[in-house]
mmCIF file of C-alpha atoms in Angstrom:
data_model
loop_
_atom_site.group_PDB
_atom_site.id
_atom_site.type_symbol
_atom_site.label_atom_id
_atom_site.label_comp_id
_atom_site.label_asym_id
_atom_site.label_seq_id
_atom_site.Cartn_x
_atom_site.Cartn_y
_atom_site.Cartn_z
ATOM 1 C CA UNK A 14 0.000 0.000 0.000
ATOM 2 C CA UNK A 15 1.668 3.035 -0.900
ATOM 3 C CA UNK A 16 1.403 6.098 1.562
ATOM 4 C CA UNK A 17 -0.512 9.450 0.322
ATOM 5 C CA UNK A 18 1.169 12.478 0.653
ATOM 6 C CA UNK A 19 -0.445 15.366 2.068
ATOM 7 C CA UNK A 20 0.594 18.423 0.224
ATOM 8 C CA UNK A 21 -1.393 21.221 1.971
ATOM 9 C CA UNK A 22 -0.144 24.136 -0.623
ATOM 10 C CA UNK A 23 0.742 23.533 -4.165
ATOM 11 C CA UNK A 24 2.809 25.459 -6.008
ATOM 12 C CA UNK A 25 1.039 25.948 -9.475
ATOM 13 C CA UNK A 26 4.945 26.686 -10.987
ATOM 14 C CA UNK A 27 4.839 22.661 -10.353
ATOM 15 C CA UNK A 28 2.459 21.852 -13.057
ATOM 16 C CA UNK A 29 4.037 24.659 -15.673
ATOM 17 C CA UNK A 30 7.802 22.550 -14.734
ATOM 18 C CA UNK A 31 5.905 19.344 -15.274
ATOM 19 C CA UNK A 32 4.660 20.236 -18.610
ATOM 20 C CA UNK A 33 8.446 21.881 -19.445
ATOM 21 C CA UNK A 34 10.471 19.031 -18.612
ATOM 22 C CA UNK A 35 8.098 16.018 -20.183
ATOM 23 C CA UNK A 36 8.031 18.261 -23.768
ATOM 24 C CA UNK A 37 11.674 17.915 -23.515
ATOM 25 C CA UNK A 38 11.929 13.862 -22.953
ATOM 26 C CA UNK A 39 15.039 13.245 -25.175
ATOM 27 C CA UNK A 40 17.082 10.219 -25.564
ATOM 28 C CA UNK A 41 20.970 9.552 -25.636
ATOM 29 C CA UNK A 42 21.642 9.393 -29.537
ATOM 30 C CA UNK A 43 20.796 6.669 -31.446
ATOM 31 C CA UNK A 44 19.553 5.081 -28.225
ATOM 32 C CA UNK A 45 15.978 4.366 -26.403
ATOM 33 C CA UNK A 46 17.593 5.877 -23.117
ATOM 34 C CA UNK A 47 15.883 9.292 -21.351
ATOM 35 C CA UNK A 48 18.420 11.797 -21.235
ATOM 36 C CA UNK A 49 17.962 14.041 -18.037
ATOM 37 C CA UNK A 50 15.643 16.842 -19.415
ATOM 38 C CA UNK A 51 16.762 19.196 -16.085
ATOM 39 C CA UNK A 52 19.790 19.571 -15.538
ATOM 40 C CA UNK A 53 20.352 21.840 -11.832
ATOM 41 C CA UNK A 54 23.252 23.826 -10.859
ATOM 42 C CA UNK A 55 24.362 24.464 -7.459
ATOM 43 C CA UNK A 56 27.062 26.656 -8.415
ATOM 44 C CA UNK A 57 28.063 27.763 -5.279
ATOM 45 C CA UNK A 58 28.326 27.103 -1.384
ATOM 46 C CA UNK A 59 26.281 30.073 -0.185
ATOM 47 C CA UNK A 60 23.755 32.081 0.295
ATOM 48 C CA UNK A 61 22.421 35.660 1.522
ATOM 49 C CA UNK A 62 19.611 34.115 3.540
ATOM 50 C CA UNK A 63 18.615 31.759 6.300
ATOM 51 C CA UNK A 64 15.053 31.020 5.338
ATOM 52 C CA UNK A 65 12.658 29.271 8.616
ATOM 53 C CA UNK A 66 12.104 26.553 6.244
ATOM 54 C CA UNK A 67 15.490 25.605 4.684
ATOM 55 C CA UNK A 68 18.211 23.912 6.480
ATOM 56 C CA UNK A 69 20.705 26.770 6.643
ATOM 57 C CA UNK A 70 18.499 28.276 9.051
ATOM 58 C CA UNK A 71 20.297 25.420 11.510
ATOM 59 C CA UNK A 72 23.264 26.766 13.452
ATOM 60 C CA UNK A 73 25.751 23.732 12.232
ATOM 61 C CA UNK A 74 24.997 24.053 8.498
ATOM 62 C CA UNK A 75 28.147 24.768 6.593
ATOM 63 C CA UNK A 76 28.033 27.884 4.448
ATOM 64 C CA UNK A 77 31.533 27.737 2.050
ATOM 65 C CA UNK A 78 32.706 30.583 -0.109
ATOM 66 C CA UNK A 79 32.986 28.514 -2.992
ATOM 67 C CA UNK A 80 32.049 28.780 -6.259
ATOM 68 C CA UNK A 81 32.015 26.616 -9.728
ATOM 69 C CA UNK A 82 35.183 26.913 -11.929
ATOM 70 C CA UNK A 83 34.676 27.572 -15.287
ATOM 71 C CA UNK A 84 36.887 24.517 -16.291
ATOM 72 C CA UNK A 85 33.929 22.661 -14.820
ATOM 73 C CA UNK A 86 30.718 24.546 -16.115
ATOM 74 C CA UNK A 87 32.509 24.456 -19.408
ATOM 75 C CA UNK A 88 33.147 20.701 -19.461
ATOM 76 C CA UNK A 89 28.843 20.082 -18.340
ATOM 77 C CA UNK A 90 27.841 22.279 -21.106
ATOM 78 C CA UNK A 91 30.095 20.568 -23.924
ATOM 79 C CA UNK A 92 29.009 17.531 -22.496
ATOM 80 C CA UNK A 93 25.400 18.234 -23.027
ATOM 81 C CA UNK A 94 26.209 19.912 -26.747
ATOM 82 C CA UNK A 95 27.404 16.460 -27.642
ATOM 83 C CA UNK A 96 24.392 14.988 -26.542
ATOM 84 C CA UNK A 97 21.906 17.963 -28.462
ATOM 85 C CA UNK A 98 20.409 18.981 -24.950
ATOM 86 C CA UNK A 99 17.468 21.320 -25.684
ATOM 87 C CA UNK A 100 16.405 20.690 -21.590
ATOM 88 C CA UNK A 101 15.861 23.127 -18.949
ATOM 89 C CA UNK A 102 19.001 24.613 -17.689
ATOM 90 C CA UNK A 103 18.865 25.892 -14.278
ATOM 91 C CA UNK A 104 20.626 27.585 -12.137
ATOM 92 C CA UNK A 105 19.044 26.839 -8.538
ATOM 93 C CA UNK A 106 20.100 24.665 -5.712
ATOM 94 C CA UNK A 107 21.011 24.798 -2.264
ATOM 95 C CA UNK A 108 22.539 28.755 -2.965
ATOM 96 C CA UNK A 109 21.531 32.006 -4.343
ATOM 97 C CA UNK A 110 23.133 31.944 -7.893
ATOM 98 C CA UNK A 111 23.229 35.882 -7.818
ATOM 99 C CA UNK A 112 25.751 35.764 -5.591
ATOM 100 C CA UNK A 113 27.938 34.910 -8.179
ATOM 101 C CA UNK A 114 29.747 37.585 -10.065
ATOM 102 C CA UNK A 115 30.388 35.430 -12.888
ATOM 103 C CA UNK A 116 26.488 34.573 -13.100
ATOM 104 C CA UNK A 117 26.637 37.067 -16.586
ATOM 105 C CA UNK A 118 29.429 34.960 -17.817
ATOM 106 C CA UNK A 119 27.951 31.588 -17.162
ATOM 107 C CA UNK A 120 24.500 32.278 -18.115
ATOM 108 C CA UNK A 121 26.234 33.734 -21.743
ATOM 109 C CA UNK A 122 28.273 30.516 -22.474
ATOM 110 C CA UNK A 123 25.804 27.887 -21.529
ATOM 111 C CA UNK A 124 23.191 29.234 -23.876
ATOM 112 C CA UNK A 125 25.483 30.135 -26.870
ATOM 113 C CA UNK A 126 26.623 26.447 -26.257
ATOM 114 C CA UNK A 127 23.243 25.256 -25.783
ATOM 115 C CA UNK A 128 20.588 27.173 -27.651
ATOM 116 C CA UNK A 129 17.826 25.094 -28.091
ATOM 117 C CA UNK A 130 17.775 24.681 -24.356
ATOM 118 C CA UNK A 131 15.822 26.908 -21.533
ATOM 119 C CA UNK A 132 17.747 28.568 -19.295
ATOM 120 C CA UNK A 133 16.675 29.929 -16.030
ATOM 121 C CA UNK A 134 17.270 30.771 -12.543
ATOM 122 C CA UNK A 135 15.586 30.851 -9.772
ATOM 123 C CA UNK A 136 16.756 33.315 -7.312
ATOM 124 C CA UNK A 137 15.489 35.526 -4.433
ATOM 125 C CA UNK A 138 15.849 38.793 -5.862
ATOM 126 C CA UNK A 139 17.779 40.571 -3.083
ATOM 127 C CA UNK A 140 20.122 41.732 -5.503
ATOM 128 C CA UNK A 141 18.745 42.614 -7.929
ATOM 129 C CA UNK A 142 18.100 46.166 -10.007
ATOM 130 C CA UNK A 143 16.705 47.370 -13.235
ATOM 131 C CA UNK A 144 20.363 47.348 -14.437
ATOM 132 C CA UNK A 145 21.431 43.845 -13.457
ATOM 133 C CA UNK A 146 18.057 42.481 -14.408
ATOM 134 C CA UNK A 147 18.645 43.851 -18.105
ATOM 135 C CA UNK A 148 22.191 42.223 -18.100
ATOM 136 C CA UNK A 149 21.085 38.764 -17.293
ATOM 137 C CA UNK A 150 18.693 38.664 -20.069
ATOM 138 C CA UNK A 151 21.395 40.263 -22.192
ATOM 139 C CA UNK A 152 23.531 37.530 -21.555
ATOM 140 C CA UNK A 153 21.249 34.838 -22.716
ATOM 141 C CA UNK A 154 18.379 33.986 -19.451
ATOM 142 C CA UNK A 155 15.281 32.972 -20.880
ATOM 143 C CA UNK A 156 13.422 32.506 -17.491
ATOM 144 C CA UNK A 157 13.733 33.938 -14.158
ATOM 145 C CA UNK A 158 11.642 33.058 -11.028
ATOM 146 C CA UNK A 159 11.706 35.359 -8.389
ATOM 147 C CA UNK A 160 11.513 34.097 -4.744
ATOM 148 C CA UNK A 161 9.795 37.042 -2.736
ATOM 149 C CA UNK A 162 10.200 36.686 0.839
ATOM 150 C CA UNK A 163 9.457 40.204 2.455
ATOM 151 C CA UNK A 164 5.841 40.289 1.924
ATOM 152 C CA UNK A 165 3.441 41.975 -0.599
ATOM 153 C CA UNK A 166 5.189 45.230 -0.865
ATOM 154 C CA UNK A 167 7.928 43.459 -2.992
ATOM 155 C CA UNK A 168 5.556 42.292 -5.484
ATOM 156 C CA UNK A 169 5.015 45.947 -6.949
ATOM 157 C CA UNK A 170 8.896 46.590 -7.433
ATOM 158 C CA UNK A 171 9.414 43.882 -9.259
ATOM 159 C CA UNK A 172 6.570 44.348 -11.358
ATOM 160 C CA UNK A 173 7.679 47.481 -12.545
ATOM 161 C CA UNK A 174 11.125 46.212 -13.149
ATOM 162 C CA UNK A 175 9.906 43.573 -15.099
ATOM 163 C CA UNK A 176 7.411 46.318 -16.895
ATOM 164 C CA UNK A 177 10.062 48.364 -18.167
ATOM 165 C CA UNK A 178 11.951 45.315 -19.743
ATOM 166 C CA UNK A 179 8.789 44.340 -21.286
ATOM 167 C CA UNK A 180 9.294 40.665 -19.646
ATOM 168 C CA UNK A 181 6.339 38.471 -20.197
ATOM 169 C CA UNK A 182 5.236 36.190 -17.793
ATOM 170 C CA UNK A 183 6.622 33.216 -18.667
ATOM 171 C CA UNK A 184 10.138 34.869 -18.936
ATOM 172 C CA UNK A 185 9.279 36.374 -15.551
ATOM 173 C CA UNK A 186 8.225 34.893 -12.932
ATOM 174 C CA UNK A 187 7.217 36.081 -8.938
ATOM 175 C CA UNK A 188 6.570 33.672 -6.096
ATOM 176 C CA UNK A 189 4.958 35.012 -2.999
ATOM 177 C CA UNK A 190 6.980 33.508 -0.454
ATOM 178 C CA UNK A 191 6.200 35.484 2.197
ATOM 179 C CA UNK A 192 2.639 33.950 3.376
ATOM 180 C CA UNK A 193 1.974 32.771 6.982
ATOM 181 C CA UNK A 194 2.880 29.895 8.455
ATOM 182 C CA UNK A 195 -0.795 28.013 8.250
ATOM 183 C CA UNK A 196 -0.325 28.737 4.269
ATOM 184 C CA UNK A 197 2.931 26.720 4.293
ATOM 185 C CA UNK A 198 4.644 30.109 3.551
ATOM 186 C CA UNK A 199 3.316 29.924 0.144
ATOM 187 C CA UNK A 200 5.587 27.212 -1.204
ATOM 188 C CA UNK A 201 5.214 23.242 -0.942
ATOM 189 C CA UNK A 202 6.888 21.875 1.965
ATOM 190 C CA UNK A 203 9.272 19.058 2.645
ATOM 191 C CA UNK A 204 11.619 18.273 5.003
ATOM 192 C CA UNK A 205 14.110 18.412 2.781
ATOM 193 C CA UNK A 206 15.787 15.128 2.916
ATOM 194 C CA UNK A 207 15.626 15.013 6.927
ATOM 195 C CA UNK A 208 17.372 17.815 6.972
ATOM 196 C CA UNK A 209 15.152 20.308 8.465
ATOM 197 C CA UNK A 210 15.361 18.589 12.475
ATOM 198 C CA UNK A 211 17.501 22.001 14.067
ATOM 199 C CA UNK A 212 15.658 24.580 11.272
ATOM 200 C CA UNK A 213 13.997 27.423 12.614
ATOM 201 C CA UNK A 214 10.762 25.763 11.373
ATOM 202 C CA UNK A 215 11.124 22.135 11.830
ATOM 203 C CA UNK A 216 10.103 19.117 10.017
ATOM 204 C CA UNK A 217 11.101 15.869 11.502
ATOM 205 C CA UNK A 218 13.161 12.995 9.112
ATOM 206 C CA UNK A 219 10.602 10.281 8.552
ATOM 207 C CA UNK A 220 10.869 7.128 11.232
ATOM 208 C CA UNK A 221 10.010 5.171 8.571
ATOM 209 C CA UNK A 222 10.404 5.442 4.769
ATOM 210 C CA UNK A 223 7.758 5.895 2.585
ATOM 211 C CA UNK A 224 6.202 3.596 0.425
ATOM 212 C CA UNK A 225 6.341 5.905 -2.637
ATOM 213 C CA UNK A 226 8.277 5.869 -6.158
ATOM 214 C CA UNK A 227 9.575 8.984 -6.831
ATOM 215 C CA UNK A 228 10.309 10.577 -10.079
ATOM 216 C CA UNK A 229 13.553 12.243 -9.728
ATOM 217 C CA UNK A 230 16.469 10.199 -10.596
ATOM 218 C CA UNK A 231 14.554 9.507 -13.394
ATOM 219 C CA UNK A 232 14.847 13.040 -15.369
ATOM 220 C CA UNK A 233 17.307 15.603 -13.122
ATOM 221 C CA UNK A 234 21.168 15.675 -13.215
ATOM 222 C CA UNK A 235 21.671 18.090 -10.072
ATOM 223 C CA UNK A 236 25.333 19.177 -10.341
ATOM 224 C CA UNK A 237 26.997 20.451 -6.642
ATOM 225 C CA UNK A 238 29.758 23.454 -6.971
ATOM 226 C CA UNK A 239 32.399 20.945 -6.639
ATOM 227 C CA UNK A 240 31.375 18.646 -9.101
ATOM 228 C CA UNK A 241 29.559 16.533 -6.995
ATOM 229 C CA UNK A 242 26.476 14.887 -8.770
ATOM 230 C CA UNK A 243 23.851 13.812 -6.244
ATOM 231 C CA UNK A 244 20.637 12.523 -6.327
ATOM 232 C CA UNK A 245 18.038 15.036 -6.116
ATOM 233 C CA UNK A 246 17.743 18.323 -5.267
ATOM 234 C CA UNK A 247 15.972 17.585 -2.090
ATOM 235 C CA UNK A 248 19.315 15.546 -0.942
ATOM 236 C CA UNK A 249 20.291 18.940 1.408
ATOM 237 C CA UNK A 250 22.584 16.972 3.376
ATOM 238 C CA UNK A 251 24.470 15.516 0.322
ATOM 239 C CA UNK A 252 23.849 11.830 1.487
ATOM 240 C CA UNK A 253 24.218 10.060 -1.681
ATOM 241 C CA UNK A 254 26.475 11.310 -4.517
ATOM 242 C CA UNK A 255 26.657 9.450 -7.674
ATOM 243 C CA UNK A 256 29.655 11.015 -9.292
ATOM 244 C CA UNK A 257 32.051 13.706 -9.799
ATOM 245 C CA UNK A 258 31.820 15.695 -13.008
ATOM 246 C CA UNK A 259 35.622 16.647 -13.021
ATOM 247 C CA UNK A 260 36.307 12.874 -12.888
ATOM 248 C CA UNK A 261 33.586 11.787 -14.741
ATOM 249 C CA UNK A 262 31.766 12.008 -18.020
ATOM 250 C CA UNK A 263 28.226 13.228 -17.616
ATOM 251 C CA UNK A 264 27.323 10.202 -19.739
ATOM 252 C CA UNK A 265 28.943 7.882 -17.719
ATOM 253 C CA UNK A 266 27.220 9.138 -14.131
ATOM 254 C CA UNK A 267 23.884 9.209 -15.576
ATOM 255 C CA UNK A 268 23.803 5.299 -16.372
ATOM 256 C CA UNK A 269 26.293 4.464 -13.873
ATOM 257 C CA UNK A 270 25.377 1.329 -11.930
ATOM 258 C CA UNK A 271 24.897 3.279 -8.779
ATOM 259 C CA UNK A 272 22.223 5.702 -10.576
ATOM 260 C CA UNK A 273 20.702 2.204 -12.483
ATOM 261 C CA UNK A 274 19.858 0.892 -8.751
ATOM 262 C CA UNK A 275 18.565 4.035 -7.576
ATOM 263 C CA UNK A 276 16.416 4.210 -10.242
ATOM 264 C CA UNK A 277 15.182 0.478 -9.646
ATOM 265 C CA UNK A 278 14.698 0.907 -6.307
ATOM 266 C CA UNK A 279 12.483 4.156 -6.272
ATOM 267 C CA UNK A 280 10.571 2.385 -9.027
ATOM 268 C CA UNK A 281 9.397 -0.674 -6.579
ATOM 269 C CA UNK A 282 8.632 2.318 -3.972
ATOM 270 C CA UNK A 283 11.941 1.485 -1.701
ATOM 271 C CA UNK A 284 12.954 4.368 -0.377
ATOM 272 C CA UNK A 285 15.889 1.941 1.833
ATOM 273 C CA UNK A 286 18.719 4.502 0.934
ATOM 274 C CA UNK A 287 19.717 7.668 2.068
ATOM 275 C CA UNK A 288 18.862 10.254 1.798
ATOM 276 C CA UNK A 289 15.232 8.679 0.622
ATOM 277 C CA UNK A 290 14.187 6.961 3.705
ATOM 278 C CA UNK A 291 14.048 9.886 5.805
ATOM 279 C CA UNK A 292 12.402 11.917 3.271
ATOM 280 C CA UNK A 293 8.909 12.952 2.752
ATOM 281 C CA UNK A 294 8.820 14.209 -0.921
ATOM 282 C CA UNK A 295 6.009 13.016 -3.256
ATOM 283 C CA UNK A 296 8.431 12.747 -5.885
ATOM 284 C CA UNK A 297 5.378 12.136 -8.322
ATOM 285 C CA UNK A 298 4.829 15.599 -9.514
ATOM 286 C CA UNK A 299 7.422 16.158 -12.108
ATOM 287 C CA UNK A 300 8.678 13.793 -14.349
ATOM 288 C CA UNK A 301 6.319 10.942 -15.317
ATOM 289 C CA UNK A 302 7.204 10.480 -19.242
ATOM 290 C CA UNK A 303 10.853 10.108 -17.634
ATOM 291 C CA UNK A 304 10.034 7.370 -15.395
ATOM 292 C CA UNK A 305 7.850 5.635 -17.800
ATOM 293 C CA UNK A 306 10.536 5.222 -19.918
ATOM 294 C CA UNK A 307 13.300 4.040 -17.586
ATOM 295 C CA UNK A 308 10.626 1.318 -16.163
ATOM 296 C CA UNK A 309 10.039 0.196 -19.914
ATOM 297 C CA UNK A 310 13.916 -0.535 -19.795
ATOM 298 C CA UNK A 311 13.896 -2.063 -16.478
ATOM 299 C CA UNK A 312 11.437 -4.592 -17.757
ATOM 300 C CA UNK A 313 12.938 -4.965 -20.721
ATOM 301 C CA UNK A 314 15.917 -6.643 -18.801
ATOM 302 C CA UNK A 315 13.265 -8.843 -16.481
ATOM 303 C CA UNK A 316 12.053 -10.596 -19.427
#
């Protein structure tokens, strides 16, 4: 019996990502193997905030002044011209990407290297101006969500920023983030890989592990500043890394055996590793032509 999942706010940007990265199922060339159709960039080890709901609101997390070499972004987005990625490209993560002064410079090369893909951020706007906002889409962005976290009064300056830019709204997006507690603070909740115990606002690890599948090994290839490929993007305490990227061809990580028995495993609804089995993510949102796929191959090799 598999457990429901209570998700007491949904985040309607969930169904607009679902749509997004199932238009972009692709498959390895001259193969019947999914491709990851999102591939997430950490690119750093910090950020400006300690939100009530994310783990670096917990005194022991480590914040490092880190951020990705261009050796390595360079390699991830050859990598993925070799393959003909036309995914979604985002800059995201455990960090705010804005933080980076080479975000221009990043943002420019991945989509001159990769221009049939989307690339976005997602980001919390802190830093942001009229000026810098122009330069990011300059360099290439196609998408930007906008994290607001002060309350309502944001929500007018960054209309009018995005007014005089002429930004649409899918190139543009705001997120009230700022709602009360009993509204989940307006985004969907998780504890993000059992990682949210000594938060500000806490959310126990799970006891017991769900009896759930989950989606996300099956179409995202989240990339860590170091090079460090883990998981998912919900793995906040880096449990279970399936790679390195400077060591490794992206190729070679994706269908690597330890990704292959993730993949297995989540499909029978075993959540028995780490991070997963202290985890309470649905993991059935995004990503269903992905895992579809994958479990035609996995019963492929049964029979």
């Amino acid at each position: 019996m598999k457990d429901k999942i209570n998700l007491k706010y949904f985040d309607p940007q969930i169904t607009v990502k679902d749509k997004a990265v199932g238009d972009r199922l692709q498959f390895i060339p001259g193969t019947k193997i999914p491709m990851p159709s999102e591939i997430e960039i950490s690119e750093s080890g910090m950020c400006n905030r300690k939100c009530h709901f994310c783990p670096r609101s917990d005194p022991d997390y480590e914040h490092v002044n880190q951020f990705i070499k261009n050796s390595l972004f360079e390699k991830l987005c050859n990598e993925l011209k070799d393959l003909n990625f036309a995914g979604l490209f985002i800059f995201s993560g455990f960090v705010e990407p804005l933080l980076d002064k080479n975000i221009y410079n990043l943002i420019s090369y991945a989509k001159k290297t990769l221009p049939s893909a989307r690339v976005e951020i997602i980001t919390n706007g802190d830093v942001l101006n009229l000026k810098r906002l122009k330069k990011l889409y300059d360099s290439g962005l196609d998408r930007m969500q906008v994290s607001l976290y002060d309350g309502e009064h944001q929500n007018e300056v960054f209309i009018q920023m995005g007014k005089k830019l002429n930004l649409t709204e899918d190139q543009y997006v705001l997120r009230a983030r700022y709602l009360p507690e009993e509204k989940n603070f307006g985004i969907t909740l998780t504890n993000r890989g059992g990682m949210l115990e000594n938060a500000d606002y806490k959310i126990p690890a799970r006891s017991t592990s769900l009896k759930q599948v989950c989606y996300y090994p099956s179409y995202k290839f989240f990339l860590d500043y170091n090079g460090d490929v883990l998981m998912c993007s919900h793995d906040w305490g880096k449990k279970n890394i399936l790679g390195n990227l400077n060591k490794e061809k992206l190729v070679d990580i994706w269908l690597s055996k330890k990704w292959k028995e993730t993949r297995k495993l989540l499909s029978n609804a075993d959540r028995s590793i780490k991070p997963c089995n202290v985890c309470d993510v649905s993991g059935t949102l995004i990503g269903k032509k992905h895992f579809e796929s994958w479990e035609k191959i996995i019963n492929e090799k049964k029979n």
